[in-house]
């Protein structure tokens, strides 16, 4: 992952930030944590106090810091596993030249560290069950979440997804995507679009549910147990199957063996036309991911091959 910021946090900076929260806390070590799209540091404290996490945010999108804190508040205890608790959110740039948040630290390693291990299937089943619990959090409307809540809330999923697909195909073409392929995929989307109308009750969707954002540690029996859920910057209010389709896409990309236990843990898909909806949402995620990667100069040929396969 390419670093989006070039600012490094030293011990003096960490002490100034933490003392704004509690003058009695004394950082004694700073460790940059790898992975993710922002700069994240673990701050170890004196006297055996639990570590903290310092998360730095780039200037854009400006709403990201407050959005994460907002979504974490919505989740609360509903995830059934720990999530970070926001202790401070500072967008003044008085202490640091960028916005930052200080949160509690969660123990464990990213589930991706378990890939290929005997405990991986069990962890993926737990991930599926965790995602199902998130999808039990109701939302008042369909739409993307910003710092102040749902932006441009829509009463129906078709209205929300209609606009989303228009943007996805436009971005695909603008990024240099083959126009003939785009036309075939657009016809496929139109043919299956009625599947999105089956979702009438929006829920909270994580939209980046993958092995890097879920933590696990050995339980009493030695088997991995989930210990945390991270990163709420992509969250939206919408169809749970859209979130499930992205989780399957991302988890399957990292570890194809993850898909079956993830779906087993998630449980029955009781929404009408669920398979058509998953196909449609998978198309959407591949389109948007291809265009996003092209912006950074990548050549996501595997995604393009997948899209061509979907077009037939």
Short mmCIF file of C-alpha atoms in Angstrom, two decimals:
data_model
loop_
_atom_site.label_atom_id
_atom_site.label_comp_id
_atom_site.label_asym_id
_atom_site.label_seq_id
_atom_site.Cartn_x
_atom_site.Cartn_y
_atom_site.Cartn_z
CA UNK A 1 0.00 0.00 0.00
CA UNK A 2 1.47 3.36 -1.06
CA UNK A 3 1.62 5.87 1.77
CA UNK A 4 -0.79 8.76 1.26
CA UNK A 5 0.98 10.99 3.81
CA UNK A 6 4.66 11.70 4.39
CA UNK A 7 4.40 12.88 8.02
CA UNK A 8 6.04 10.64 10.63
CA UNK A 9 4.95 10.78 14.26
CA UNK A 10 7.76 10.99 16.82
CA UNK A 11 7.53 10.48 20.57
CA UNK A 12 7.33 14.20 21.37
CA UNK A 13 4.38 14.64 19.01
CA UNK A 14 2.66 11.58 20.48
CA UNK A 15 3.08 12.95 24.00
CA UNK A 16 1.55 16.30 23.05
CA UNK A 17 -1.44 14.63 21.40
CA UNK A 18 -2.08 12.19 24.26
CA UNK A 19 -1.71 14.79 27.01
CA UNK A 20 -4.55 16.73 25.42
CA UNK A 21 -6.72 13.73 26.30
CA UNK A 22 -5.27 12.93 29.73
CA UNK A 23 -2.14 14.61 31.18
CA UNK A 24 -1.51 11.49 33.28
CA UNK A 25 -0.89 9.32 30.21
CA UNK A 26 2.73 9.01 29.13
CA UNK A 27 3.61 7.60 25.68
CA UNK A 28 6.90 5.70 25.76
CA UNK A 29 7.02 4.22 22.25
CA UNK A 30 5.54 4.86 18.80
CA UNK A 31 5.11 2.14 16.16
CA UNK A 32 3.71 2.68 12.69
CA UNK A 33 1.15 0.02 11.81
CA UNK A 34 1.19 -1.18 8.21
CA UNK A 35 -1.78 -1.56 5.90
CA UNK A 36 -4.84 0.56 5.28
CA UNK A 37 -5.26 3.78 3.33
CA UNK A 38 -4.30 6.17 6.16
CA UNK A 39 -1.31 6.52 8.49
CA UNK A 40 -1.90 4.63 11.74
CA UNK A 41 0.38 4.45 14.79
CA UNK A 42 0.30 2.40 17.97
CA UNK A 43 1.22 4.47 21.04
CA UNK A 44 2.54 2.42 23.96
CA UNK A 45 2.00 4.02 27.37
CA UNK A 46 3.92 3.96 30.63
CA UNK A 47 2.90 2.01 33.74
CA UNK A 48 1.24 -0.76 31.76
CA UNK A 49 -1.63 1.40 30.55
CA UNK A 50 -3.43 0.00 27.48
CA UNK A 51 -1.96 1.24 24.18
CA UNK A 52 -3.73 3.85 22.08
CA UNK A 53 -3.97 4.33 18.33
CA UNK A 54 -3.24 7.58 16.50
CA UNK A 55 -4.81 7.74 13.05
CA UNK A 56 -3.85 10.51 10.61
CA UNK A 57 -6.09 11.63 7.76
CA UNK A 58 -5.22 13.31 4.44
CA UNK A 59 -6.94 16.58 3.57
CA UNK A 60 -9.32 14.83 1.18
CA UNK A 61 -11.93 13.65 1.71
CA UNK A 62 -12.43 16.24 4.44
CA UNK A 63 -15.39 14.38 5.94
CA UNK A 64 -13.55 11.10 6.59
CA UNK A 65 -12.44 11.67 10.23
CA UNK A 66 -15.85 12.67 11.53
CA UNK A 67 -17.57 9.99 9.46
CA UNK A 68 -15.59 7.20 11.06
CA UNK A 69 -16.42 8.43 14.55
CA UNK A 70 -20.10 8.74 13.61
CA UNK A 71 -20.34 5.21 12.20
CA UNK A 72 -18.49 3.73 15.17
CA UNK A 73 -21.13 5.30 17.38
CA UNK A 74 -23.89 3.71 15.32
CA UNK A 75 -22.30 0.27 15.63
CA UNK A 76 -21.61 0.40 19.36
CA UNK A 77 -22.04 -3.05 20.88
CA UNK A 78 -24.04 -4.43 17.93
CA UNK A 79 -21.01 -5.96 16.19
CA UNK A 80 -20.54 -8.48 18.96
CA UNK A 81 -16.76 -7.92 18.76
CA UNK A 82 -14.79 -4.89 19.95
CA UNK A 83 -14.52 -1.84 17.73
CA UNK A 84 -12.27 1.16 18.38
CA UNK A 85 -13.62 3.77 20.77
CA UNK A 86 -12.93 7.35 19.69
CA UNK A 87 -11.19 9.31 22.48
CA UNK A 88 -10.36 12.41 20.45
CA UNK A 89 -11.03 13.83 17.01
CA UNK A 90 -9.03 16.94 16.09
CA UNK A 91 -9.48 18.70 12.76
CA UNK A 92 -7.99 22.05 13.89
CA UNK A 93 -4.42 21.27 12.68
CA UNK A 94 -3.11 22.98 15.81
CA UNK A 95 -1.12 19.94 17.00
CA UNK A 96 -0.49 18.25 13.66
CA UNK A 97 -0.59 19.52 10.07
CA UNK A 98 -3.51 17.17 9.33
CA UNK A 99 -6.68 15.92 11.00
CA UNK A 100 -6.27 13.03 13.40
CA UNK A 101 -8.14 10.75 15.76
CA UNK A 102 -7.02 8.95 18.89
CA UNK A 103 -8.79 5.67 19.57
CA UNK A 104 -8.50 2.65 21.79
CA UNK A 105 -6.22 -0.15 20.60
CA UNK A 106 -7.60 -3.60 19.79
CA UNK A 107 -5.55 -6.74 20.33
CA UNK A 108 -5.04 -9.32 17.61
CA UNK A 109 -3.63 -9.63 14.11
CA UNK A 110 -5.41 -9.08 10.82
CA UNK A 111 -7.26 -12.20 9.69
CA UNK A 112 -5.16 -12.16 6.50
CA UNK A 113 -2.26 -13.39 8.67
CA UNK A 114 -4.21 -16.68 9.00
CA UNK A 115 -4.43 -17.41 5.27
CA UNK A 116 -3.47 -21.02 4.65
CA UNK A 117 -3.58 -21.97 8.32
CA UNK A 118 -5.89 -24.61 9.86
CA UNK A 119 -7.74 -21.91 11.78
CA UNK A 120 -8.58 -19.77 8.75
CA UNK A 121 -11.96 -21.39 7.85
CA UNK A 122 -13.25 -20.87 11.38
CA UNK A 123 -12.19 -17.23 11.32
CA UNK A 124 -13.97 -16.73 7.99
CA UNK A 125 -17.17 -18.25 9.40
CA UNK A 126 -16.98 -15.82 12.28
CA UNK A 127 -16.48 -12.99 9.80
CA UNK A 128 -19.67 -14.01 7.99
CA UNK A 129 -21.61 -14.00 11.25
CA UNK A 130 -20.12 -10.62 12.16
CA UNK A 131 -21.20 -9.13 8.83
CA UNK A 132 -24.71 -10.50 9.39
CA UNK A 133 -24.84 -8.73 12.78
CA UNK A 134 -23.80 -5.45 11.18
CA UNK A 135 -26.61 -5.88 8.68
CA UNK A 136 -29.08 -6.01 11.56
CA UNK A 137 -28.44 -2.29 12.23
CA UNK A 138 -31.32 -0.45 10.51
CA UNK A 139 -30.85 2.83 8.68
CA UNK A 140 -33.52 5.45 7.89
CA UNK A 141 -32.80 5.75 4.13
CA UNK A 142 -30.56 4.55 1.32
CA UNK A 143 -27.44 6.53 0.59
CA UNK A 144 -23.76 7.16 1.16
CA UNK A 145 -22.73 8.28 4.63
CA UNK A 146 -20.77 11.48 5.20
CA UNK A 147 -19.77 13.27 8.40
CA UNK A 148 -23.29 14.53 9.06
CA UNK A 149 -25.15 11.32 8.20
CA UNK A 150 -26.69 10.01 4.99
CA UNK A 151 -26.04 12.31 2.04
CA UNK A 152 -28.92 12.77 -0.41
CA UNK A 153 -31.04 10.08 1.28
CA UNK A 154 -33.19 7.96 -1.01
CA UNK A 155 -36.43 6.24 -0.03
CA UNK A 156 -35.85 3.36 -2.47
CA UNK A 157 -32.80 1.28 -3.30
CA UNK A 158 -33.51 1.59 -7.04
CA UNK A 159 -33.08 5.36 -6.81
CA UNK A 160 -29.79 5.05 -4.95
CA UNK A 161 -28.36 2.29 -7.14
CA UNK A 162 -29.54 3.89 -10.38
CA UNK A 163 -27.32 6.89 -9.68
CA UNK A 164 -24.48 4.67 -8.46
CA UNK A 165 -24.45 2.62 -11.67
CA UNK A 166 -24.55 5.75 -13.85
CA UNK A 167 -21.43 7.05 -12.08
CA UNK A 168 -19.73 3.65 -12.24
CA UNK A 169 -20.11 3.32 -16.01
CA UNK A 170 -19.13 6.94 -16.58
CA UNK A 171 -15.98 6.51 -14.48
CA UNK A 172 -15.17 3.26 -16.29
CA UNK A 173 -15.33 4.97 -19.67
CA UNK A 174 -13.48 8.09 -18.45
CA UNK A 175 -10.67 5.88 -17.11
CA UNK A 176 -10.18 4.37 -20.56
CA UNK A 177 -12.44 1.34 -20.27
CA UNK A 178 -13.45 -0.35 -23.51
CA UNK A 179 -16.69 1.24 -24.69
CA UNK A 180 -17.98 -1.89 -26.37
CA UNK A 181 -17.45 -3.85 -23.14
CA UNK A 182 -19.11 -1.06 -21.17
CA UNK A 183 -22.15 -1.24 -23.43
CA UNK A 184 -22.49 -5.00 -22.95
CA UNK A 185 -22.13 -4.68 -19.19
CA UNK A 186 -24.64 -1.86 -19.07
CA UNK A 187 -27.19 -3.98 -20.90
CA UNK A 188 -26.55 -6.77 -18.40
CA UNK A 189 -27.11 -4.35 -15.52
CA UNK A 190 -30.38 -3.10 -17.00
CA UNK A 191 -31.63 -6.66 -17.54
CA UNK A 192 -31.05 -7.55 -13.87
CA UNK A 193 -31.78 -4.20 -12.28
CA UNK A 194 -35.15 -5.25 -10.87
CA UNK A 195 -33.25 -7.38 -8.35
CA UNK A 196 -32.25 -4.26 -6.40
CA UNK A 197 -35.90 -3.37 -5.81
CA UNK A 198 -36.31 -6.40 -3.53
CA UNK A 199 -34.45 -4.57 -0.75
CA UNK A 200 -36.88 -2.20 0.94
CA UNK A 201 -35.18 -1.83 4.35
CA UNK A 202 -31.71 -0.22 4.31
CA UNK A 203 -29.10 -1.35 6.81
CA UNK A 204 -25.63 -0.23 7.80
CA UNK A 205 -23.06 -1.55 5.31
CA UNK A 206 -19.31 -1.57 6.05
CA UNK A 207 -18.19 -1.57 2.38
CA UNK A 208 -14.62 -2.63 3.16
CA UNK A 209 -15.18 -5.90 4.98
CA UNK A 210 -12.05 -7.89 4.19
CA UNK A 211 -9.29 -9.79 6.01
CA UNK A 212 -7.24 -6.65 6.65
CA UNK A 213 -10.00 -4.94 8.60
CA UNK A 214 -10.94 -7.80 10.95
CA UNK A 215 -8.66 -8.86 13.81
CA UNK A 216 -8.27 -12.26 15.45
CA UNK A 217 -6.28 -13.86 18.26
CA UNK A 218 -6.05 -17.38 19.71
CA UNK A 219 -8.95 -18.22 22.00
CA UNK A 220 -8.84 -20.47 25.10
CA UNK A 221 -8.79 -23.56 22.89
CA UNK A 222 -6.10 -22.15 20.62
CA UNK A 223 -8.47 -21.59 17.70
CA UNK A 224 -8.68 -18.05 16.27
CA UNK A 225 -11.38 -15.83 17.73
CA UNK A 226 -12.31 -12.45 16.26
CA UNK A 227 -11.09 -9.59 18.43
CA UNK A 228 -11.94 -6.48 16.48
CA UNK A 229 -13.43 -4.69 13.48
CA UNK A 230 -11.74 -1.64 11.94
CA UNK A 231 -12.11 1.10 9.32
CA UNK A 232 -15.55 2.61 8.77
CA UNK A 233 -14.57 5.21 6.16
CA UNK A 234 -16.53 3.56 3.31
CA UNK A 235 -19.78 2.90 5.16
CA UNK A 236 -23.14 3.44 3.48
CA UNK A 237 -26.80 2.72 4.12
CA UNK A 238 -28.16 0.20 1.67
CA UNK A 239 -28.83 -3.35 0.60
CA UNK A 240 -26.97 -5.91 2.73
CA UNK A 241 -26.42 -8.01 -0.39
CA UNK A 242 -24.39 -5.18 -1.90
CA UNK A 243 -22.10 -5.27 1.13
CA UNK A 244 -21.96 -9.07 1.05
CA UNK A 245 -21.03 -9.03 -2.65
CA UNK A 246 -18.09 -6.75 -1.95
CA UNK A 247 -17.00 -8.83 1.05
CA UNK A 248 -17.04 -11.98 -1.09
CA UNK A 249 -15.15 -10.19 -3.88
CA UNK A 250 -12.44 -8.80 -1.58
CA UNK A 251 -12.06 -11.86 0.62
CA UNK A 252 -12.07 -14.18 -2.38
CA UNK A 253 -9.40 -12.07 -4.07
CA UNK A 254 -7.06 -12.53 -1.10
CA UNK A 255 -7.99 -16.13 -0.37
CA UNK A 256 -10.34 -18.06 -2.67
CA UNK A 257 -10.85 -20.60 0.13
CA UNK A 258 -12.50 -17.89 2.25
CA UNK A 259 -15.71 -17.62 0.23
CA UNK A 260 -17.49 -20.83 1.28
CA UNK A 261 -16.97 -20.43 5.07
CA UNK A 262 -17.75 -16.71 4.90
CA UNK A 263 -21.11 -17.42 3.24
CA UNK A 264 -21.76 -20.29 5.66
CA UNK A 265 -21.23 -17.96 8.61
CA UNK A 266 -23.41 -15.28 7.04
CA UNK A 267 -26.36 -17.64 6.75
CA UNK A 268 -29.37 -17.91 4.42
CA UNK A 269 -30.00 -15.28 1.77
CA UNK A 270 -33.72 -14.78 2.30
CA UNK A 271 -34.12 -11.80 -0.04
CA UNK A 272 -36.00 -12.46 -3.33
CA UNK A 273 -33.76 -12.71 -6.42
CA UNK A 274 -30.69 -12.82 -4.18
CA UNK A 275 -28.45 -14.45 -6.78
CA UNK A 276 -29.33 -11.85 -9.42
CA UNK A 277 -28.68 -9.09 -6.90
CA UNK A 278 -25.28 -10.52 -5.94
CA UNK A 279 -24.33 -10.78 -9.62
CA UNK A 280 -25.38 -7.18 -10.22
CA UNK A 281 -23.54 -5.85 -7.18
CA UNK A 282 -20.42 -7.85 -8.05
CA UNK A 283 -20.45 -6.17 -11.46
CA UNK A 284 -20.74 -2.78 -9.78
CA UNK A 285 -17.83 -3.45 -7.40
CA UNK A 286 -15.56 -4.69 -10.18
CA UNK A 287 -16.36 -1.64 -12.30
CA UNK A 288 -15.65 0.82 -9.51
CA UNK A 289 -12.52 -0.98 -8.33
CA UNK A 290 -11.11 -1.07 -11.87
CA UNK A 291 -11.63 2.67 -12.33
CA UNK A 292 -10.23 3.42 -8.86
CA UNK A 293 -7.06 1.42 -9.47
CA UNK A 294 -6.56 3.05 -12.88
CA UNK A 295 -6.51 6.44 -11.15
CA UNK A 296 -3.36 5.33 -9.32
CA UNK A 297 -1.65 4.11 -12.47
CA UNK A 298 -2.34 0.42 -11.88
CA UNK A 299 -3.22 -2.01 -14.66
CA UNK A 300 -5.93 -4.21 -13.07
CA UNK A 301 -6.05 -6.76 -15.87
CA UNK A 302 -7.57 -9.47 -13.67
CA UNK A 303 -10.56 -7.26 -12.98
CA UNK A 304 -10.88 -6.47 -16.66
CA UNK A 305 -10.81 -10.17 -17.44
CA UNK A 306 -13.53 -10.77 -14.84
CA UNK A 307 -15.68 -8.02 -16.38
CA UNK A 308 -15.22 -9.44 -19.86
CA UNK A 309 -16.29 -12.84 -18.53
CA UNK A 310 -19.43 -11.34 -17.03
CA UNK A 311 -20.28 -9.71 -20.37
CA UNK A 312 -20.21 -13.15 -22.04
#
